[in-house]
mmCIF file of C-alpha atoms and ligand atoms in Angstrom:
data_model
loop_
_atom_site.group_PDB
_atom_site.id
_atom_site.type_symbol
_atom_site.label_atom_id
_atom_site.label_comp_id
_atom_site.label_asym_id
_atom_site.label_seq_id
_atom_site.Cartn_x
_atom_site.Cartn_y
_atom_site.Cartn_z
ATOM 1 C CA UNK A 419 -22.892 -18.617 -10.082
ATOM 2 C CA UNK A 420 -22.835 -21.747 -8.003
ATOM 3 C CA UNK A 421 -22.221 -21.639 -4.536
ATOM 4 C CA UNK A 422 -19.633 -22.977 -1.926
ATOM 5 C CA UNK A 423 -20.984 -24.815 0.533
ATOM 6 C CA UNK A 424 -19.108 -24.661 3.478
ATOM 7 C CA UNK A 425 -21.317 -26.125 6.435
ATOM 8 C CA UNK A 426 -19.034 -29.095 8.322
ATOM 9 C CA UNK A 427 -16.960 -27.732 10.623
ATOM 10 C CA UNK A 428 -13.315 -29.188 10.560
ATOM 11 C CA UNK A 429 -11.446 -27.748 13.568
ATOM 12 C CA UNK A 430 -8.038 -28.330 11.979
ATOM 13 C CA UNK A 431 -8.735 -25.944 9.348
ATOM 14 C CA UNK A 432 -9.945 -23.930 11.610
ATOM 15 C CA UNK A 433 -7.110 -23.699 13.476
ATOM 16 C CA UNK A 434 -5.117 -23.559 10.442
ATOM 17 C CA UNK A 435 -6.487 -20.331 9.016
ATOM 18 C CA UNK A 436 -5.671 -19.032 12.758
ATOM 19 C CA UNK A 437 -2.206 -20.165 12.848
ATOM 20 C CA UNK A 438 -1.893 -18.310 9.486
ATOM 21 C CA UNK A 439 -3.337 -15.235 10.924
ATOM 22 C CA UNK A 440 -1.548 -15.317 13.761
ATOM 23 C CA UNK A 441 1.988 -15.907 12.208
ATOM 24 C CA UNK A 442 1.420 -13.410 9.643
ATOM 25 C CA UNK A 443 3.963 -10.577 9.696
ATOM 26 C CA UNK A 444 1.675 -7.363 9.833
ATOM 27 C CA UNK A 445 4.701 -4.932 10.747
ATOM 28 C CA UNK A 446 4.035 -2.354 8.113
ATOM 29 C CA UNK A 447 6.888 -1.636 5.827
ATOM 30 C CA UNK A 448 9.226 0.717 6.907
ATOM 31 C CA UNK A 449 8.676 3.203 3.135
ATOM 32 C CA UNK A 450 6.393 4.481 1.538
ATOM 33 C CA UNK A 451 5.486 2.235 -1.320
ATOM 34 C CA UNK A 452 4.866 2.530 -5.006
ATOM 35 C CA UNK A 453 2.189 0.296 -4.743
ATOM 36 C CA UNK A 454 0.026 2.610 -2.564
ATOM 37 C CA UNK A 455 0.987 5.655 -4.042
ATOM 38 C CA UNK A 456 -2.270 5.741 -6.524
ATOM 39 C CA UNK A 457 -4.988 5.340 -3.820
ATOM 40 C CA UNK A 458 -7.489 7.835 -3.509
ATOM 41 C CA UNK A 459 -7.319 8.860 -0.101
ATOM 42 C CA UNK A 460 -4.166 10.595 1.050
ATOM 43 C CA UNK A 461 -4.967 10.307 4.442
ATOM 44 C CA UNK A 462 -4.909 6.308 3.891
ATOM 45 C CA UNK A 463 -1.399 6.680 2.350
ATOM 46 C CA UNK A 464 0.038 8.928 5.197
ATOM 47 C CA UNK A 465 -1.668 6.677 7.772
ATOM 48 C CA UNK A 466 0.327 3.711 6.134
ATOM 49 C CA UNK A 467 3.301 5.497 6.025
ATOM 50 C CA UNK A 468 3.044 6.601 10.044
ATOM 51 C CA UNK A 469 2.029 3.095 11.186
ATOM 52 C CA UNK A 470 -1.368 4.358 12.179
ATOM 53 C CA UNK A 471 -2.358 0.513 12.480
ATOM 54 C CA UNK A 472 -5.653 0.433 11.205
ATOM 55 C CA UNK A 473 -7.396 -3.627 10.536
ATOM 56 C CA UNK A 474 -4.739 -7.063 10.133
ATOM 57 C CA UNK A 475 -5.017 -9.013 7.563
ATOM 58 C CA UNK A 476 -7.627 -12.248 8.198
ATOM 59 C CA UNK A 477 -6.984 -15.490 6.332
ATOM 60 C CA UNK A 478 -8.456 -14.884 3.325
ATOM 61 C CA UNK A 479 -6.634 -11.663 2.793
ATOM 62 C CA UNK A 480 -3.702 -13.398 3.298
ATOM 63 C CA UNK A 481 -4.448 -16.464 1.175
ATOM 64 C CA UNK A 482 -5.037 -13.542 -1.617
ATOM 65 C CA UNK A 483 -1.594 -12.140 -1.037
ATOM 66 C CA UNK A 484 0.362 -15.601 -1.208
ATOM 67 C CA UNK A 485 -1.942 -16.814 -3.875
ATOM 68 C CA UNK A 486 -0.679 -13.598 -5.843
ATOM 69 C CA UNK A 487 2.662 -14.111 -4.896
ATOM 70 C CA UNK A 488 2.873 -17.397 -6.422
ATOM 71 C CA UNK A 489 0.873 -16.336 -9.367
ATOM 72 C CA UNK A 490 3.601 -13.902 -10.150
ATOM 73 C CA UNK A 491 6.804 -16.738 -9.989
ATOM 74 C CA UNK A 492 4.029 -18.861 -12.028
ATOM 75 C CA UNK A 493 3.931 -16.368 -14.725
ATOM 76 C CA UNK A 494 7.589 -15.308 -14.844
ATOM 77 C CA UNK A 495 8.894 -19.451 -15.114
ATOM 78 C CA UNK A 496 5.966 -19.387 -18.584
ATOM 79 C CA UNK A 497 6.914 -16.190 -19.469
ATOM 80 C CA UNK A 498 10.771 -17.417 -20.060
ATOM 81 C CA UNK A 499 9.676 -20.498 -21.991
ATOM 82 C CA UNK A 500 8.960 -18.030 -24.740
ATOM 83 C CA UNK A 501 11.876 -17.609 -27.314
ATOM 84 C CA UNK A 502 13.489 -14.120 -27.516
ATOM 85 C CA UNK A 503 11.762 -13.035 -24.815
ATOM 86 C CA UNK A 504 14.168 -11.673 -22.173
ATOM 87 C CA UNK A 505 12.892 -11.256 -18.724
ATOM 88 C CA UNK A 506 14.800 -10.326 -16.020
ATOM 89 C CA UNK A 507 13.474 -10.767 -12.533
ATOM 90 C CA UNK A 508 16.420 -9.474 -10.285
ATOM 91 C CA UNK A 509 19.754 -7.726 -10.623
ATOM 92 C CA UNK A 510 22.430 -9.484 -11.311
ATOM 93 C CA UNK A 511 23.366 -9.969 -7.533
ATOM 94 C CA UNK A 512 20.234 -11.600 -6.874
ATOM 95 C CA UNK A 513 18.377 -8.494 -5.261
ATOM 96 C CA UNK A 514 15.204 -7.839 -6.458
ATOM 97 C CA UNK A 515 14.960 -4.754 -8.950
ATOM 98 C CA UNK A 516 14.289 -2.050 -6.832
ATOM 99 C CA UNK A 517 14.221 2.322 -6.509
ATOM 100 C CA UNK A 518 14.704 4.173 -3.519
ATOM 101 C CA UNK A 519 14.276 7.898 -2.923
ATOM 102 C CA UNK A 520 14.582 8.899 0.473
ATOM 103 C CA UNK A 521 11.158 7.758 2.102
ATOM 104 C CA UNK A 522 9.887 6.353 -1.327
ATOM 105 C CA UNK A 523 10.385 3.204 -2.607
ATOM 106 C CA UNK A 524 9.186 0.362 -4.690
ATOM 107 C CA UNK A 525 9.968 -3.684 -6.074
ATOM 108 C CA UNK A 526 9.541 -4.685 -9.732
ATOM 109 C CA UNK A 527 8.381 -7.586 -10.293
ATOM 110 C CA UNK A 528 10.701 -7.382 -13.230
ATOM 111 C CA UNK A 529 11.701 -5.645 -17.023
ATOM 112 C CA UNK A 530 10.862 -7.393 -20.124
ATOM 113 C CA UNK A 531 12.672 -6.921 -23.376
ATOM 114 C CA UNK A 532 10.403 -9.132 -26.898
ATOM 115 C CA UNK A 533 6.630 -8.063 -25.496
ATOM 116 C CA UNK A 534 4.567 -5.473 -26.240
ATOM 117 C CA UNK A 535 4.530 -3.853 -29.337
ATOM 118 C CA UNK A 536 8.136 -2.349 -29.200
ATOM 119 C CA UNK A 537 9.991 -5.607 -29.425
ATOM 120 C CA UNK A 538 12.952 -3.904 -29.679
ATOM 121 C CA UNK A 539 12.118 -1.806 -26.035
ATOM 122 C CA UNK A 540 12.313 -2.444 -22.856
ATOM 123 C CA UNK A 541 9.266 -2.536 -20.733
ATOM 124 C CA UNK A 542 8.831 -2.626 -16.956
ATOM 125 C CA UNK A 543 6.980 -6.334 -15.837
ATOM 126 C CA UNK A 544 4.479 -6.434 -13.406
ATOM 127 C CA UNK A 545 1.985 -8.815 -12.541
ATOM 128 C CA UNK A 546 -1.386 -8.914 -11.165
ATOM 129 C CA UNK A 547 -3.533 -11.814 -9.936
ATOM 130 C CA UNK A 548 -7.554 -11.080 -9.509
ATOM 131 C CA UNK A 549 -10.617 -12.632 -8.948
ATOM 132 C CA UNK A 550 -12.564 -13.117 -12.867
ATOM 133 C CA UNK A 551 -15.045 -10.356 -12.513
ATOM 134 C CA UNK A 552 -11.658 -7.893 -12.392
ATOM 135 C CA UNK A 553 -10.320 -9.993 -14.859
ATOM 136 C CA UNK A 554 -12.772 -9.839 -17.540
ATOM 137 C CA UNK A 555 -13.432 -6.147 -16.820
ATOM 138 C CA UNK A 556 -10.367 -5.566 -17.784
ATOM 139 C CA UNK A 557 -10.998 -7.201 -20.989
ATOM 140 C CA UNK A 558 -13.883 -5.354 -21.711
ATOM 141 C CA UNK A 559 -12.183 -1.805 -21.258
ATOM 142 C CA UNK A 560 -9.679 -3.318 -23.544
ATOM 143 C CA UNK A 561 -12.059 -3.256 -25.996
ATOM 144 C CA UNK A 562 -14.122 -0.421 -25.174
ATOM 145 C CA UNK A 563 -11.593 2.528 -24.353
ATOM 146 C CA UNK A 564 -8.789 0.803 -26.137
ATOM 147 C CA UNK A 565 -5.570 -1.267 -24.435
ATOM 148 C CA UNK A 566 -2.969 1.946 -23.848
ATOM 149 C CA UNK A 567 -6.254 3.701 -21.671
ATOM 150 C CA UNK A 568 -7.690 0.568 -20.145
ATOM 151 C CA UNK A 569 -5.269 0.285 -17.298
ATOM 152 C CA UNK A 570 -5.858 3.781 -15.574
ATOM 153 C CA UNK A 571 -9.990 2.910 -15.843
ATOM 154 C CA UNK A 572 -9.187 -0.185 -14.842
ATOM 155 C CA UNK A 573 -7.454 -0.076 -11.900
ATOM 156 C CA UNK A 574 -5.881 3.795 -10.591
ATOM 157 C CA UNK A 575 -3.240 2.064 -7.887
ATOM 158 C CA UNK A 576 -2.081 -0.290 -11.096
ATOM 159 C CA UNK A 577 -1.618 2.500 -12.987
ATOM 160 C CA UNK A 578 0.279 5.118 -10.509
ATOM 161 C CA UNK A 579 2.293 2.221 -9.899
ATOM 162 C CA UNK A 580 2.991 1.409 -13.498
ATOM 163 C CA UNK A 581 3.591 4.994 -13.596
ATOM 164 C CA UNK A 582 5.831 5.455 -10.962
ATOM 165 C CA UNK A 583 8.362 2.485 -12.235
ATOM 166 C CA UNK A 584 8.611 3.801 -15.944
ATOM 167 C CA UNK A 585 9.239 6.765 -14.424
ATOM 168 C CA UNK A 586 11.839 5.870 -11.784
ATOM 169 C CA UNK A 587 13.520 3.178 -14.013
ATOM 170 C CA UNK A 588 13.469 5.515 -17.490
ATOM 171 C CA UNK A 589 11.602 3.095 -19.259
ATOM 172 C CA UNK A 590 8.392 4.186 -21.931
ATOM 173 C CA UNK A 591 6.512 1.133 -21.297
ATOM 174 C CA UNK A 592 4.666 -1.253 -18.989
ATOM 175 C CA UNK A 593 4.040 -4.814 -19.588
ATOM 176 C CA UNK A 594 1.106 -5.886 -17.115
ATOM 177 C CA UNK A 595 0.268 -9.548 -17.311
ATOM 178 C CA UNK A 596 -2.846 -10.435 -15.873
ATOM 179 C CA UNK A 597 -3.957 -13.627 -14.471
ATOM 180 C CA UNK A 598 -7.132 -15.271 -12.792
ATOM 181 C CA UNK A 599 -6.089 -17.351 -9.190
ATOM 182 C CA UNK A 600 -4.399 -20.349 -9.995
ATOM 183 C CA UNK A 601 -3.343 -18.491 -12.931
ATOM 184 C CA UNK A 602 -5.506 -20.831 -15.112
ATOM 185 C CA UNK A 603 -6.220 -17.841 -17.367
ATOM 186 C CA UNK A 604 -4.332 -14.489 -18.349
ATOM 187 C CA UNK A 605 -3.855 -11.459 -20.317
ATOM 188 C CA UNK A 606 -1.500 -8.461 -21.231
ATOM 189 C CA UNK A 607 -2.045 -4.868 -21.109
ATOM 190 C CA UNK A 608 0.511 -2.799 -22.572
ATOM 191 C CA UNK A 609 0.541 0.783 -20.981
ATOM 192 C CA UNK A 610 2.881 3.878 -22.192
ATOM 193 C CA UNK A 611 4.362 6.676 -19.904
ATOM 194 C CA UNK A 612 2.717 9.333 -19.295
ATOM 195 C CA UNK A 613 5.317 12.200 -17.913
ATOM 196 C CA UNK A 614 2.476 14.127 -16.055
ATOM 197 C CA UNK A 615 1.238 11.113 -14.557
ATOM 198 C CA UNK A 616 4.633 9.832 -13.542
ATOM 199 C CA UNK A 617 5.916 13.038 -12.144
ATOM 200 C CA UNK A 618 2.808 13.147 -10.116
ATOM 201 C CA UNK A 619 3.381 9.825 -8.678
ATOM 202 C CA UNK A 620 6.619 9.789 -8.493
ATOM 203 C CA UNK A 621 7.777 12.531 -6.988
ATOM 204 C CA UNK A 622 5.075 15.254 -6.039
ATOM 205 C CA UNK A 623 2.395 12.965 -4.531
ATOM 206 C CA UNK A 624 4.993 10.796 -2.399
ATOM 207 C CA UNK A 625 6.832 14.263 -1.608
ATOM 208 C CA UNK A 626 3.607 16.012 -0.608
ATOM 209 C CA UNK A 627 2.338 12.770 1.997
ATOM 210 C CA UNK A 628 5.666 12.440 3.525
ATOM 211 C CA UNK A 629 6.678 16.040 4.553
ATOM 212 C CA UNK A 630 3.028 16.285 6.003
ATOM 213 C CA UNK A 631 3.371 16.633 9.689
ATOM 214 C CA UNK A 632 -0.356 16.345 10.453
ATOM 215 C CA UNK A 633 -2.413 13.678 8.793
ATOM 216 C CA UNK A 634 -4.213 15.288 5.787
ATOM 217 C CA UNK A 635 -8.475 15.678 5.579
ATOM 218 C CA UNK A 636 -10.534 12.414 5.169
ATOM 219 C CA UNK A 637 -11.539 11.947 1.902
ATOM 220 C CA UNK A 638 -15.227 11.650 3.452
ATOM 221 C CA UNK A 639 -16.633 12.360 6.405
ATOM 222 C CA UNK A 640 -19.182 9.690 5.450
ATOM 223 C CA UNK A 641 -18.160 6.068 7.257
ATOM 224 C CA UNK A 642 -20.495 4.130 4.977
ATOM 225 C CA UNK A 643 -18.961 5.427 1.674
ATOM 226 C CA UNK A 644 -17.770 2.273 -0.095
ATOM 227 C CA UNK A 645 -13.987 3.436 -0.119
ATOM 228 C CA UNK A 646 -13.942 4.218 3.734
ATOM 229 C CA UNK A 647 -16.305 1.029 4.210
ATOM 230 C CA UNK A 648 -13.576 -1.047 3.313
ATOM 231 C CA UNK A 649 -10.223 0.391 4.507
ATOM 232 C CA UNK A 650 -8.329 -1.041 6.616
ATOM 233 C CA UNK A 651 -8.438 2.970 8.661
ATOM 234 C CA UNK A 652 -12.106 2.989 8.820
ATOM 235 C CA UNK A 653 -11.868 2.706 12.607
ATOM 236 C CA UNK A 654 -8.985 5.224 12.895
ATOM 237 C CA UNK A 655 -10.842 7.836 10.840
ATOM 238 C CA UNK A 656 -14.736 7.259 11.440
ATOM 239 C CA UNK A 657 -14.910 5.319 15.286
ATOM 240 C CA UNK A 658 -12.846 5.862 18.253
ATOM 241 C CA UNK A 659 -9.871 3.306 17.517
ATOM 242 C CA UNK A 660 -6.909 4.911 18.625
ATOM 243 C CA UNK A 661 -3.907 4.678 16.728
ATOM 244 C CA UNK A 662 -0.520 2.502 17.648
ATOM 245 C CA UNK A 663 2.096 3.484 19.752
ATOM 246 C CA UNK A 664 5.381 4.210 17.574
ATOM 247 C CA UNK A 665 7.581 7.003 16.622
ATOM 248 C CA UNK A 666 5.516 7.188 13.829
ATOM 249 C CA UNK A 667 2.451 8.256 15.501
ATOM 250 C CA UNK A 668 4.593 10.441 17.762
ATOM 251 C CA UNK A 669 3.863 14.177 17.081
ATOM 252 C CA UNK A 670 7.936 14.350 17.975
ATOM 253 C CA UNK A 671 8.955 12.098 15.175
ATOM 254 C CA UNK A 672 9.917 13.749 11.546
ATOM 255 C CA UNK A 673 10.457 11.784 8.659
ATOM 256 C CA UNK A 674 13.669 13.297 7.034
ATOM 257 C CA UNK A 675 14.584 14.227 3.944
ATOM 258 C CA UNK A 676 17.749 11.166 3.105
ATOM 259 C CA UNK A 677 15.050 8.709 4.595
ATOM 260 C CA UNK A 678 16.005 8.661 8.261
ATOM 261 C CA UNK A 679 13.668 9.240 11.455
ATOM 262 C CA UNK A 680 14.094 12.014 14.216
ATOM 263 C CA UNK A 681 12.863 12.562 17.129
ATOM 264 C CA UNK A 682 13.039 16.237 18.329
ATOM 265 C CA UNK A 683 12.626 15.285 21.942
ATOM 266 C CA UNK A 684 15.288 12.992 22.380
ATOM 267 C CA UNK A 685 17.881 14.762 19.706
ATOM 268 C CA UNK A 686 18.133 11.541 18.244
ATOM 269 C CA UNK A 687 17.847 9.634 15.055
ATOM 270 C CA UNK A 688 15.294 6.544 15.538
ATOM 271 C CA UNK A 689 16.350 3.363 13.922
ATOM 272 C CA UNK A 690 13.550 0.884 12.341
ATOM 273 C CA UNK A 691 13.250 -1.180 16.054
ATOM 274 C CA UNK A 692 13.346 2.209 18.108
ATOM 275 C CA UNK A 693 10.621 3.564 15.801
ATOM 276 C CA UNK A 694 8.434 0.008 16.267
ATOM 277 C CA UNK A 695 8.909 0.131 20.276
ATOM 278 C CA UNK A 696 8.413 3.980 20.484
ATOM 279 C CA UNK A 697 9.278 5.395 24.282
ATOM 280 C CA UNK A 698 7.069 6.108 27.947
ATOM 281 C CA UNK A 699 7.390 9.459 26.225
ATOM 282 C CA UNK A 700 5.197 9.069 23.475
ATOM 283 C CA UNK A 701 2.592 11.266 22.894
ATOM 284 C CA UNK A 702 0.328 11.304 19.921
ATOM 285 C CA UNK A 703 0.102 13.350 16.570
ATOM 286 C CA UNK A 704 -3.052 15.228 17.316
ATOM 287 C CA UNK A 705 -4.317 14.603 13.522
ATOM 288 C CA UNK A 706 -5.084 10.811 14.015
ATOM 289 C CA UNK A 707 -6.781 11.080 17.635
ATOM 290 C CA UNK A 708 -10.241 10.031 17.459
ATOM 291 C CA UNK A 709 -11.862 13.296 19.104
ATOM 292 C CA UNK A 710 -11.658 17.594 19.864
ATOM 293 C CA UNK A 711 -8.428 18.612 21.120
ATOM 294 C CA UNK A 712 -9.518 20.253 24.574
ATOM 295 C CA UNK A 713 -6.107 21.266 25.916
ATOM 296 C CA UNK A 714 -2.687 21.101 25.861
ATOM 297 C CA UNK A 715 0.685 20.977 28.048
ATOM 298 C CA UNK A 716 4.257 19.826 28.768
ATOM 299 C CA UNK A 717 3.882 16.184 27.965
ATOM 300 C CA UNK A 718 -0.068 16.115 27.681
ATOM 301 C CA UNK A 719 -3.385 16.511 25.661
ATOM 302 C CA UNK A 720 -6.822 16.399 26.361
ATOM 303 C CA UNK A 721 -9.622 15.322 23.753
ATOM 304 C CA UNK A 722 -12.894 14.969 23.913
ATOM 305 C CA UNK A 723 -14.346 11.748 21.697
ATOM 306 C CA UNK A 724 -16.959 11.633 19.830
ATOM 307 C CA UNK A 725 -19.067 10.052 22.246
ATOM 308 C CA UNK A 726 -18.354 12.871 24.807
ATOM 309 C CA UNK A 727 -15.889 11.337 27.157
ATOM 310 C CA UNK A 728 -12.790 13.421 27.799
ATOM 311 C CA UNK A 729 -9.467 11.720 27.987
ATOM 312 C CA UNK A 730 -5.774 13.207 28.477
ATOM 313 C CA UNK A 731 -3.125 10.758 26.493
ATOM 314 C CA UNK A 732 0.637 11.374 27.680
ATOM 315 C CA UNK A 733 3.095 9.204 28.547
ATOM 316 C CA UNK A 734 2.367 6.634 25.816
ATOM 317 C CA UNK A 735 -1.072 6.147 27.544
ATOM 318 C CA UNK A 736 -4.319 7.650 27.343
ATOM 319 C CA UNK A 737 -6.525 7.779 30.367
ATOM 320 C CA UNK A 738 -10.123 8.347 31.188
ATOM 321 C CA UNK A 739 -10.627 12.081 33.026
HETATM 322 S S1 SF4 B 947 -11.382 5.433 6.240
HETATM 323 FE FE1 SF4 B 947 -11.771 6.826 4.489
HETATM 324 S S2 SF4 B 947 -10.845 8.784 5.088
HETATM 325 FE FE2 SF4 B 947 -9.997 7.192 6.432
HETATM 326 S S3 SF4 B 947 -8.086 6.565 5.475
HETATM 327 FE FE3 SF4 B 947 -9.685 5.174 4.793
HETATM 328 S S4 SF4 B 947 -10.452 6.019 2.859
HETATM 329 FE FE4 SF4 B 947 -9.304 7.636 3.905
HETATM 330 S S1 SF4 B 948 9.381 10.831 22.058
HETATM 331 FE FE1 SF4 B 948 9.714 8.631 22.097
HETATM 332 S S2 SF4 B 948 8.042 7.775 20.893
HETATM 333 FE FE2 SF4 B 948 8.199 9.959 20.393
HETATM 334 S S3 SF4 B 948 9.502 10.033 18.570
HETATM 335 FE FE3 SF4 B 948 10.807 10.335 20.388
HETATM 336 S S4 SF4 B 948 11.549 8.261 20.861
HETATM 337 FE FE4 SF4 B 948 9.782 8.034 19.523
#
């Protein structure tokens, strides 16, 4: 393939791509969310959930997430210039289509009555922008393992998520367009429900992360396994990044049942800016500390790291001993 060649240095773009990084919003959302719900790792899903922190976005990742963004309104304006195709994007108030269950929650990107092969049935929308290698993999396990299969090889967090909305919304079928950036090319993939799969995703997997008051096992203990290589926790789980200081990383916050916080110090319930801002009480959930737990007492805990240093955190600090 040919290659970019990106040699002169033009200091407005640079200073562009920081401006975009730096104006980025990178508060993580405040539920747990359908989209994450297939990943591999639980620990990366619980981290998420507990606003571990864990890498920011850089430009390009960001450029990804726009360019998808606009790929999806792209599709859904082309989409309607088909006739008896019905697509419906929001609810009737304007909201976007949306479930919420307690902690757990999720966006559609929209349902689509006319596509598929059950013209007559409702299917659940979704969209997907990738680079072409993705793309025309996906085309090739349409082929190979056949179209109502290909999406679970193809892509497991597609899938759960797929999953997850036909479950939550009652509907037997997903309608995923796919499209290449710039969405200069596309395809469908037409994916049934599966009522294990979308009881697992839907409720018992989400159920499972969020009642878990510790942070569950690493899914290896190996930091140059592709998987940890590249998530955005590899510091958290295999260095000695420590995590951010919120409610959520509080061991005295509990995520309740309805959806609310707690904190079990305070006696209170923590709304969303409480939780970001967290209190000179803080202390953290043991789970996510890079290091041994040592000791323990009113207010305090002592770890030693992995590189032998022992350090007491309390008081939303943690000092060198
Ligand atoms: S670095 Fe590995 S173990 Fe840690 S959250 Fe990521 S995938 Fe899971
Ligand atoms: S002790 Fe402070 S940081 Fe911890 S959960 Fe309560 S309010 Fe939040």
């Amino acid at each position: 393939m040919a290659q970019l060649i990106l040699s002169h240095v033009d200091h407005v773009l640079d200073k562009m791509n920081e401006e975009l990084v730096d104006q980025f919003d990178n508060n993580p959302r405040t539920h747990l969310g359908a989209s994450s719900i297939g990943d591999e790792c639980d620990r990366k899903i619980w981290s998420g959930f507990h606003w571990v922190g864990g890498k920011k976005f850089d430009a390009n990742g960001i450029k990804a997430t726009e360019d998808g963004k606009h790929s999806e309104i792209v599709m859904a304006t082309r989409l309607k210039l088909v006739k008896n195709i019905q697509l419906q994007i929001t609810e009737p108030s304007g909201k976007q289509l949306h479930f919420k269950a307690g902690h757990f929650g999720g966006s559609l990107d929209g349902v689509i009555l006319g596509a598929g092969y059950e013209k007559k049935k409702m299917h659940v929308w979704e969209h997907k922008c990738c680079n072409v290698e993705k793309f025309n993999k996906l085309h090739k396990l349409k082929m190979e393992v056949g179209e109502f299969e290909a999406l679970e090889k193809w892509d497991i967090v597609y899938f759960a998520q797929a999953q997850t909305y036909m479950h939550k919304f009652n509907i037997e079928h997903h309608y995923l367009t796919v499209s290449t950036p710039g969405t200069r090319s596309e395809q469908s993939c037409v994916t049934n429900y599966n009522p294990d799969a979308g009881e697992y995703y839907g409720e018992k997997r989400p159920r499972d992360i969020i009642k878990a008051d510790r942070a569950p096992s690493r899914i290896s203990m190996d930091p140059a396994w592709y998987k940890c290589k590249f998530c955005g926790f590899h510091e958290n789980c295999h260095g000695s990044k420590l995590p951010d200081v919120n409610c959520r990383t509080c061991i005295h916050s509990t995520p309740e049942t309805e959806g609310q916080w707690t904190c079990a110090l305070h006696h209170t319930q923590l709304d969303e800016e409480t939780q970001r801002m967290g209190c000179a009480a803080h202390l953290f959930n043991p789970s996510i500390v890079p290091g041994q737990q040592l000791d323990a007492g009113e207010g305090w805990v002592d770890y030693k790291t992995p590189d032998g240093k022992v350090i007491r955190n309390t008081g939303a600090q943690v000092i060198d001993k």
